[in-house]
C-alpha positions as protocol buffer text, in pm:
chain_id: "A"
residue {
  index: 1
  type: VAL
  ca { x: 447 y: -252 z: -1229 }
}
residue {
  index: 2
  type: GLY
  ca { x: 799 y: -285 z: -1093 }
}
residue {
  index: 3
  type: GLU
  ca { x: 984 y: -613 z: -1041 }
}
residue {
  index: 4
  type: MET
  ca { x: 1269 y: -590 z: -791 }
}
residue {
  index: 5
  type: GLU
  ca { x: 1575 y: -809 z: -761 }
}
residue {
  index: 6
  type: ASN
  ca { x: 1571 y: -765 z: -382 }
}
residue {
  index: 7
  type: PRO
  ca { x: 1266 y: -744 z: -154 }
}
residue {
  index: 8
  type: ILE
  ca { x: 1158 y: -391 z: -69 }
}
residue {
  index: 9
  type: THR
  ca { x: 1022 y: -281 z: 265 }
}
residue {
  index: 10
  type: GLY
  ca { x: 765 y: -28 z: 148 }
}
residue {
  index: 11
  type: ALA
  ca { x: 619 y: 166 z: -145 }
}
residue {
  index: 12
  type: LEU
  ca { x: 550 y: 530 z: -59 }
}
residue {
  index: 13
  type: GLU
  ca { x: 428 y: 730 z: -356 }
}
residue {
  index: 14
  type: GLY
  ca { x: 507 y: 795 z: -719 }
}
residue {
  index: 15
  type: GLU
  ca { x: 428 y: 982 z: -1037 }
}
residue {
  index: 16
  type: ILE
  ca { x: 316 y: 907 z: -1393 }
}
residue {
  index: 17
  type: GLU
  ca { x: 555 y: 1085 z: -1628 }
}
residue {
  index: 18
  type: GLU
  ca { x: 437 y: 951 z: -1963 }
}
residue {
  index: 19
  type: ALA
  ca { x: 114 y: 789 z: -2085 }
}
residue {
  index: 20
  type: VAL
  ca { x: 98 y: 797 z: -2465 }
}
residue {
  index: 21
  type: THR
  ca { x: -161 y: 609 z: -2670 }
}
residue {
  index: 22
  type: ASP
  ca { x: -116 y: 451 z: -3013 }
}
residue {
  index: 23
  type: THR
  ca { x: -284 y: 765 z: -3149 }
}
residue {
  index: 24
  type: ASP
  ca { x: -9 y: 977 z: -2989 }
}
residue {
  index: 25
  type: GLU
  ca { x: -237 y: 1128 z: -2723 }
}
residue {
  index: 26
  type: ASN
  ca { x: -73 y: 1221 z: -2396 }
}
residue {
  index: 27
  type: LEU
  ca { x: -309 y: 1111 z: -2119 }
}
residue {
  index: 28
  type: VAL
  ca { x: -103 y: 1239 z: -1824 }
}
residue {
  index: 29
  type: MET
  ca { x: -316 y: 1458 z: -1599 }
}
residue {
  index: 30
  type: SER
  ca { x: -119 y: 1734 z: -1428 }
}
residue {
  index: 31
  type: GLN
  ca { x: -425 y: 1921 z: -1299 }
}
residue {
  index: 32
  type: PHE
  ca { x: -540 y: 1838 z: -946 }
}
residue {
  index: 33
  type: HIS
  ca { x: -222 y: 1628 z: -905 }
}
residue {
  index: 34
  type: GLY
  ca { x: -377 y: 1371 z: -1138 }
}
residue {
  index: 35
  type: ASN
  ca { x: -34 y: 1238 z: -1232 }
}
residue {
  index: 36
  type: LYS
  ca { x: 47 y: 1139 z: -874 }
}
residue {
  index: 37
  type: ILE
  ca { x: 47 y: 778 z: -754 }
}
residue {
  index: 38
  type: TYR
  ca { x: -89 y: 743 z: -403 }
}
residue {
  index: 39
  type: ASN
  ca { x: -89 y: 442 z: -170 }
}
residue {
  index: 40
  type: PRO
  ca { x: 89 y: 186 z: -390 }
}
residue {
  index: 41
  type: SER
  ca { x: 80 y: -164 z: -244 }
}
residue {
  index: 42
  type: LEU
  ca { x: 327 y: -451 z: -233 }
}
residue {
  index: 43
  type: SER
  ca { x: 291 y: -811 z: -335 }
}
residue {
  index: 44
  type: LYS
  ca { x: 310 y: -1064 z: -53 }
}
residue {
  index: 45
  type: ASP
  ca { x: 673 y: -1149 z: -134 }
}
residue {
  index: 46
  type: ARG
  ca { x: 761 y: -777 z: -153 }
}
residue {
  index: 47
  type: THR
  ca { x: 910 y: -803 z: -503 }
}
residue {
  index: 48
  type: ALA
  ca { x: 632 y: -630 z: -701 }
}
residue {
  index: 49
  type: VAL
  ca { x: 441 y: -304 z: -665 }
}
residue {
  index: 50
  type: MET
  ca { x: 74 y: -259 z: -758 }
}
residue {
  index: 51
  type: ILE
  ca { x: -71 y: 83 z: -836 }
}
residue {
  index: 52
  type: ASN
  ca { x: -396 y: 253 z: -934 }
}
residue {
  index: 53
  type: ILE
  ca { x: -362 y: 551 z: -1165 }
}
residue {
  index: 54
  type: SER
  ca { x: -581 y: 822 z: -1316 }
}
residue {
  index: 55
  type: LEU
  ca { x: -548 y: 919 z: -1681 }
}
residue {
  index: 56
  type: ALA
  ca { x: -730 y: 1152 z: -1918 }
}
residue {
  index: 57
  type: LEU
  ca { x: -1010 y: 1001 z: -2126 }
}
residue {
  index: 58
  type: PRO
  ca { x: -862 y: 873 z: -2456 }
}
residue {
  index: 59
  type: SER
  ca { x: -1027 y: 913 z: -2795 }
}
residue {
  index: 60
  type: GLU
  ca { x: -1242 y: 631 z: -2926 }
}
residue {
  index: 61
  type: ASN
  ca { x: -973 y: 548 z: -3184 }
}
residue {
  index: 62
  type: ALA
  ca { x: -714 y: 468 z: -2917 }
}
residue {
  index: 63
  type: LYS
  ca { x: -665 y: 94 z: -2872 }
}
residue {
  index: 64
  type: LYS
  ca { x: -368 y: 78 z: -2637 }
}
residue {
  index: 65
  type: LEU
  ca { x: -117 y: 274 z: -2433 }
}
residue {
  index: 66
  type: LYS
  ca { x: 199 y: 277 z: -2641 }
}
residue {
  index: 67
  type: THR
  ca { x: 401 y: 384 z: -2339 }
}
residue {
  index: 68
  type: LEU
  ca { x: 323 y: 413 z: -1969 }
}
residue {
  index: 69
  type: ALA
  ca { x: 617 y: 529 z: -1760 }
}
residue {
  index: 70
  type: GLY
  ca { x: 696 y: 690 z: -1428 }
}
residue {
  index: 71
  type: TYR
  ca { x: 854 y: 617 z: -1094 }
}
residue {
  index: 72
  type: ILE
  ca { x: 771 y: 493 z: -745 }
}
residue {
  index: 73
  type: LYS
  ca { x: 956 y: 585 z: -428 }
}
residue {
  index: 74
  type: CYS
  ca { x: 1040 y: 260 z: -251 }
}
residue {
  index: 75
  type: THR
  ca { x: 1224 y: 180 z: 69 }
}
residue {
  index: 76
  type: MET
  ca { x: 1472 y: -105 z: 87 }
}
residue {
  index: 77
  type: SER
  ca { x: 1689 y: -278 z: 345 }
}
residue {
  index: 78
  type: ASP
  ca { x: 1876 y: -609 z: 360 }
}
residue {
  index: 79
  type: LYS
  ca { x: 1923 y: -615 z: 738 }
}
residue {
  index: 80
  type: THR
  ca { x: 1677 y: -686 z: 1019 }
}
residue {
  index: 81
  type: LYS
  ca { x: 1685 y: -727 z: 1395 }
}
residue {
  index: 82
  type: GLU
  ca { x: 1440 y: -865 z: 1649 }
}
residue {
  index: 83
  type: VAL
  ca { x: 1322 y: -641 z: 1934 }
}
residue {
  index: 84
  type: ASP
  ca { x: 1111 y: -750 z: 2231 }
}
residue {
  index: 85
  type: LEU
  ca { x: 851 y: -473 z: 2251 }
}
residue {
  index: 86
  type: GLY
  ca { x: 816 y: -516 z: 2628 }
}
residue {
  index: 87
  type: ILE
  ca { x: 443 y: -601 z: 2622 }
}
residue {
  index: 88
  type: THR
  ca { x: 380 y: -870 z: 2883 }
}
residue {
  index: 89
  type: GLU
  ca { x: 0 y: -864 z: 2915 }
}
residue {
  index: 90
  type: PHE
  ca { x: -253 y: -910 z: 2636 }
}
residue {
  index: 91
  type: LYS
  ca { x: -509 y: -654 z: 2744 }
}
residue {
  index: 92
  type: ASP
  ca { x: -640 y: -331 z: 2598 }
}
residue {
  index: 93
  type: GLY
  ca { x: -401 y: -43 z: 2652 }
}
residue {
  index: 94
  type: ALA
  ca { x: -105 y: -260 z: 2756 }
}
residue {
  index: 95
  type: ALA
  ca { x: 209 y: -57 z: 2687 }
}
residue {
  index: 96
  type: GLY
  ca { x: 554 y: -179 z: 2598 }
}
residue {
  index: 97
  type: SER
  ca { x: 901 y: -36 z: 2645 }
}
residue {
  index: 98
  type: GLU
  ca { x: 1013 y: -13 z: 2280 }
}
residue {
  index: 99
  type: TYR
  ca { x: 892 y: 200 z: 1988 }
}
residue {
  index: 100
  type: GLY
  ca { x: 605 y: 335 z: 2197 }
}
residue {
  index: 101
  type: ALA
  ca { x: 428 y: 0 z: 2160 }
}
residue {
  index: 102
  type: LYS
  ca { x: 66 y: -12 z: 2274 }
}
residue {
  index: 103
  type: LEU
  ca { x: -182 y: -297 z: 2243 }
}
residue {
  index: 104
  type: ASN
  ca { x: -535 y: -216 z: 2124 }
}
residue {
  index: 105
  type: MET
  ca { x: -792 y: -482 z: 2203 }
}
residue {
  index: 106
  type: SER
  ca { x: -1112 y: -276 z: 2181 }
}
residue {
  index: 107
  type: ASP
  ca { x: -1399 y: -368 z: 1948 }
}
residue {
  index: 108
  type: ARG
  ca { x: -1308 y: -92 z: 1704 }
}
residue {
  index: 109
  type: PHE
  ca { x: -1006 y: -299 z: 1604 }
}
residue {
  index: 110
  type: GLY
  ca { x: -1226 y: -580 z: 1479 }
}
residue {
  index: 111
  type: GLY
  ca { x: -1403 y: -736 z: 1777 }
}
residue {
  index: 112
  type: ASN
  ca { x: -1510 y: -1098 z: 1734 }
}
residue {
  index: 113
  type: MET
  ca { x: -1592 y: -1204 z: 1379 }
}
residue {
  index: 114
  type: GLY
  ca { x: -1650 y: -1566 z: 1282 }
}
residue {
  index: 115
  type: GLY
  ca { x: -1454 y: -1696 z: 1577 }
}
residue {
  index: 116
  type: TYR
  ca { x: -1165 y: -1459 z: 1511 }
}
residue {
  index: 117
  type: LYS
  ca { x: -1077 y: -1169 z: 1739 }
}
residue {
  index: 118
  type: GLY
  ca { x: -931 y: -858 z: 1583 }
}
residue {
  index: 119
  type: PHE
  ca { x: -680 y: -637 z: 1760 }
}
residue {
  index: 120
  type: GLY
  ca { x: -400 y: -395 z: 1685 }
}
residue {
  index: 121
  type: ILE
  ca { x: -64 y: -259 z: 1793 }
}
residue {
  index: 122
  type: THR
  ca { x: 45 y: 104 z: 1767 }
}
residue {
  index: 123
  type: LEU
  ca { x: 416 y: 172 z: 1711 }
}
residue {
  index: 124
  type: SER
  ca { x: 607 y: 499 z: 1680 }
}
residue {
  index: 125
  type: ILE
  ca { x: 796 y: 389 z: 1367 }
}
residue {
  index: 126
  type: PRO
  ca { x: 683 y: 386 z: 1001 }
}
residue {
  index: 127
  type: TYR
  ca { x: 503 y: 70 z: 893 }
}
residue {
  index: 128
  type: TYR
  ca { x: 761 y: 2 z: 620 }
}
residue {
  index: 129
  type: GLU
  ca { x: 1031 y: -45 z: 883 }
}
residue {
  index: 130
  type: VAL
  ca { x: 841 y: -342 z: 1032 }
}
residue {
  index: 131
  type: LYS
  ca { x: 889 y: -678 z: 863 }
}
residue {
  index: 132
  type: GLU
  ca { x: 689 y: -894 z: 1106 }
}
residue {
  index: 133
  type: ILE
  ca { x: 526 y: -890 z: 1449 }
}
residue {
  index: 134
  type: LYS
  ca { x: 544 y: -1218 z: 1642 }
}
residue {
  index: 135
  type: PHE
  ca { x: 329 y: -1311 z: 1941 }
}
residue {
  index: 136
  type: TYR
  ca { x: 426 y: -1566 z: 2206 }
}
residue {
  index: 137
  type: ASP
  ca { x: 227 y: -1715 z: 2493 }
}
residue {
  index: 138
  type: ASP
  ca { x: 361 y: -1743 z: 2848 }
}
residue {
  index: 139
  type: SER
  ca { x: 526 y: -2076 z: 2758 }
}
residue {
  index: 140
  type: ASP
  ca { x: 720 y: -1904 z: 2480 }
}
residue {
  index: 141
  type: ASN
  ca { x: 521 y: -2080 z: 2207 }
}
residue {
  index: 142
  type: LYS
  ca { x: 465 y: -1873 z: 1895 }
}
residue {
  index: 143
  type: MET
  ca { x: 95 y: -1800 z: 1848 }
}
residue {
  index: 144
  type: ASP
  ca { x: -94 y: -1839 z: 1522 }
}
residue {
  index: 145
  type: VAL
  ca { x: -174 y: -1473 z: 1461 }
}
residue {
  index: 146
  type: GLN
  ca { x: -267 y: -1342 z: 1117 }
}
residue {
  index: 147
  type: SER
  ca { x: -173 y: -998 z: 988 }
}
residue {
  index: 148
  type: SER
  ca { x: -475 y: -813 z: 849 }
}
residue {
  index: 149
  type: GLY
  ca { x: -335 y: -480 z: 733 }
}
residue {
  index: 150
  type: HIS
  ca { x: -198 y: -151 z: 857 }
}
residue {
  index: 151
  type: GLY
  ca { x: -261 y: 219 z: 878 }
}
residue {
  index: 152
  type: SER
  ca { x: -13 y: 498 z: 929 }
}
residue {
  index: 153
  type: SER
  ca { x: 23 y: 868 z: 994 }
}
residue {
  index: 154
  type: GLY
  ca { x: 371 y: 1009 z: 969 }
}
residue {
  index: 155
  type: ASN
  ca { x: 600 y: 795 z: 1183 }
}
residue {
  index: 156
  type: THR
  ca { x: 313 y: 632 z: 1373 }
}
residue {
  index: 157
  type: SER
  ca { x: 185 y: 293 z: 1257 }
}
residue {
  index: 158
  type: ASN
  ca { x: -127 y: 97 z: 1345 }
}
residue {
  index: 159
  type: LEU
  ca { x: -80 y: -271 z: 1266 }
}
residue {
  index: 160
  type: TYR
  ca { x: -387 y: -495 z: 1262 }
}
residue {
  index: 161
  type: PHE
  ca { x: -413 y: -867 z: 1343 }
}
residue {
  index: 162
  type: SER
  ca { x: -661 y: -1145 z: 1409 }
}
residue {
  index: 163
  type: ILE
  ca { x: -650 y: -1465 z: 1610 }
}
residue {
  index: 164
  type: ARG
  ca { x: -894 y: -1754 z: 1638 }
}
residue {
  index: 165
  type: GLY
  ca { x: -1030 y: -1784 z: 1991 }
}
residue {
  index: 166
  type: ASP
  ca { x: -915 y: -1592 z: 2294 }
}
residue {
  index: 167
  type: MET
  ca { x: -576 y: -1442 z: 2361 }
}
residue {
  index: 168
  type: PRO
  ca { x: -383 y: -1572 z: 2664 }
}
residue {
  index: 169
  type: GLU
  ca { x: -355 y: -1330 z: 2955 }
}
residue {
  index: 170
  type: THR
  ca { x: 23 y: -1300 z: 2938 }
}
residue {
  index: 171
  type: GLY
  ca { x: 306 y: -1347 z: 2692 }
}
residue {
  index: 172
  type: LYS
  ca { x: 534 y: -1131 z: 2481 }
}
residue {
  index: 173
  type: VAL
  ca { x: 546 y: -951 z: 2148 }
}
residue {
  index: 174
  type: VAL
  ca { x: 856 y: -939 z: 1930 }
}
residue {
  index: 175
  type: ALA
  ca { x: 903 y: -710 z: 1632 }
}
residue {
  index: 176
  type: GLU
  ca { x: 1135 y: -794 z: 1346 }
}
residue {
  index: 177
  type: VAL
  ca { x: 1234 y: -453 z: 1211 }
}
residue {
  index: 178
  type: TYR
  ca { x: 1446 y: -339 z: 920 }
}
residue {
  index: 179
  type: GLU
  ca { x: 1771 y: -154 z: 983 }
}
residue {
  index: 180
  type: ASP
  ca { x: 1936 y: 119 z: 774 }
}
residue {
  index: 181
  type: VAL
  ca { x: 1626 y: 170 z: 561 }
}
residue {
  index: 182
  type: LYS
  ca { x: 1696 y: 376 z: 248 }
}
residue {
  index: 183
  type: THR
  ca { x: 1459 y: 535 z: -3 }
}
residue {
  index: 184
  type: TYR
  ca { x: 1505 y: 484 z: -376 }
}
residue {
  index: 185
  type: LYS
  ca { x: 1334 y: 636 z: -678 }
}
residue {
  index: 186
  type: VAL
  ca { x: 1248 y: 328 z: -885 }
}
residue {
  index: 187
  type: PRO
  ca { x: 1153 y: 390 z: -1251 }
}
residue {
  index: 188
  type: PHE
  ca { x: 907 y: 172 z: -1441 }
}
residue {
  index: 189
  type: LYS
  ca { x: 797 y: 150 z: -1803 }
}
residue {
  index: 190
  type: LEU
  ca { x: 521 y: -53 z: -1968 }
}
residue {
  index: 191
  type: GLU
  ca { x: 461 y: -77 z: -2340 }
}
residue {
  index: 192
  type: ASN
  ca { x: 162 y: -173 z: -2552 }
}
residue {
  index: 193
  type: VAL
  ca { x: -93 y: -189 z: -2270 }
}
residue {
  index: 194
  type: SER
  ca { x: -435 y: -278 z: -2414 }
}
residue {
  index: 195
  type: LEU
  ca { x: -723 y: -40 z: -2351 }
}
residue {
  index: 196
  type: PHE
  ca { x: -990 y: -287 z: -2463 }
}
residue {
  index: 197
  type: ASP
  ca { x: -1059 y: -411 z: -2110 }
}
residue {
  index: 198
  type: MET
  ca { x: -1106 y: -49 z: -2000 }
}
residue {
  index: 199
  type: THR
  ca { x: -1401 y: 19 z: -2233 }
}
residue {
  index: 200
  type: MET
  ca { x: -1648 y: 258 z: -2075 }
}
residue {
  index: 201
  type: SER
  ca { x: -2023 y: 204 z: -2075 }
}
residue {
  index: 202
  type: ASP
  ca { x: -2254 y: 477 z: -2206 }
}
residue {
  index: 203
  type: LYS
  ca { x: -2341 y: 566 z: -1847 }
}
residue {
  index: 204
  type: MET
  ca { x: -1972 y: 598 z: -1755 }
}
residue {
  index: 205
  type: LYS
  ca { x: -1905 y: 813 z: -2064 }
}
residue {
  index: 206
  type: LYS
  ca { x: -2193 y: 1046 z: -1971 }
}
residue {
  index: 207
  type: SER
  ca { x: -2059 y: 1076 z: -1616 }
}
residue {
  index: 208
  type: ALA
  ca { x: -1709 y: 1143 z: -1751 }
}
residue {
  index: 209
  type: GLU
  ca { x: -1833 y: 1420 z: -1979 }
}
residue {
  index: 210
  type: GLU
  ca { x: -2024 y: 1581 z: -1692 }
}
residue {
  index: 211
  type: THR
  ca { x: -1712 y: 1566 z: -1476 }
}
residue {
  index: 212
  type: LYS
  ca { x: -1510 y: 1722 z: -1759 }
}
residue {
  index: 213
  type: LYS
  ca { x: -1748 y: 2016 z: -1782 }
}
residue {
  index: 214
  type: MET
  ca { x: -1751 y: 2064 z: -1405 }
}
residue {
  index: 215
  type: TYR
  ca { x: -1379 y: 2049 z: -1334 }
}
residue {
  index: 216
  type: ASN
  ca { x: -1220 y: 2119 z: -1670 }
}
residue {
  index: 217
  type: PRO
  ca { x: -1431 y: 2352 z: -1886 }
}
residue {
  index: 218
  type: SER
  ca { x: -1156 y: 2378 z: -2148 }
}
residue {
  index: 219
  type: GLY
  ca { x: -1224 y: 2016 z: -2238 }
}
residue {
  index: 220
  type: SER
  ca { x: -864 y: 1898 z: -2217 }
}
residue {
  index: 221
  type: GLY
  ca { x: -944 y: 1579 z: -2031 }
}
residue {
  index: 222
  type: VAL
  ca { x: -1108 y: 1395 z: -1746 }
}
residue {
  index: 223
  type: ARG
  ca { x: -961 y: 1173 z: -1484 }
}
residue {
  index: 224
  type: ARG
  ca { x: -1020 y: 803 z: -1517 }
}
residue {
  index: 225
  type: SER
  ca { x: -893 y: 535 z: -1286 }
}
residue {
  index: 226
  type: ILE
  ca { x: -733 y: 219 z: -1416 }
}
residue {
  index: 227
  type: GLY
  ca { x: -538 y: -50 z: -1241 }
}
residue {
  index: 228
  type: ALA
  ca { x: -200 y: -181 z: -1345 }
}
residue {
  index: 229
  type: THR
  ca { x: -7 y: -473 z: -1201 }
}
């Protein structure tokens, strides 16, 4: 949805401000916060943002969105630093000395799947301030560890990883973190977005009408999720 000149560190939330069809219908849903954009995601190179949105059900005559516009709150920084988290043992519950780092090796973080072992690290900083986590064995060799996602609550982040085989008993963990992170309100605008690939089946239309009656008796619209990239 948004192409950035510089890599961004995180996409927080946003809002759809305009969604007008070629039949001049405004599909923005303000009820139940339907115009809000939650949990946008970043492309791997951190230069594009992907979103899922909910819009009102258009008329059958509508063929495209003439205009789709809004904004996304993004964080950005052009400076990083490396911090040794102070974890020296790769065992469940091992605590570090920086950012409240704690290693989670229990089965609920993935266990063993197809020869890969899943594990996680909890940090007391937002996930969008972390660029990369690097793992080293006791010979200071960087380990081949794959990132497999994250979860967050406030300023606490759970970062998930996987590694083929067993972890060594000792080593170190280094975090590359962003400095001076700032939040920007980034606008976006798309034009002439086809609705043909969003055609609803009869079953989906029936479900939509039932939802409309249940949550919006006035008949002004029904929420419908579409994806935009």
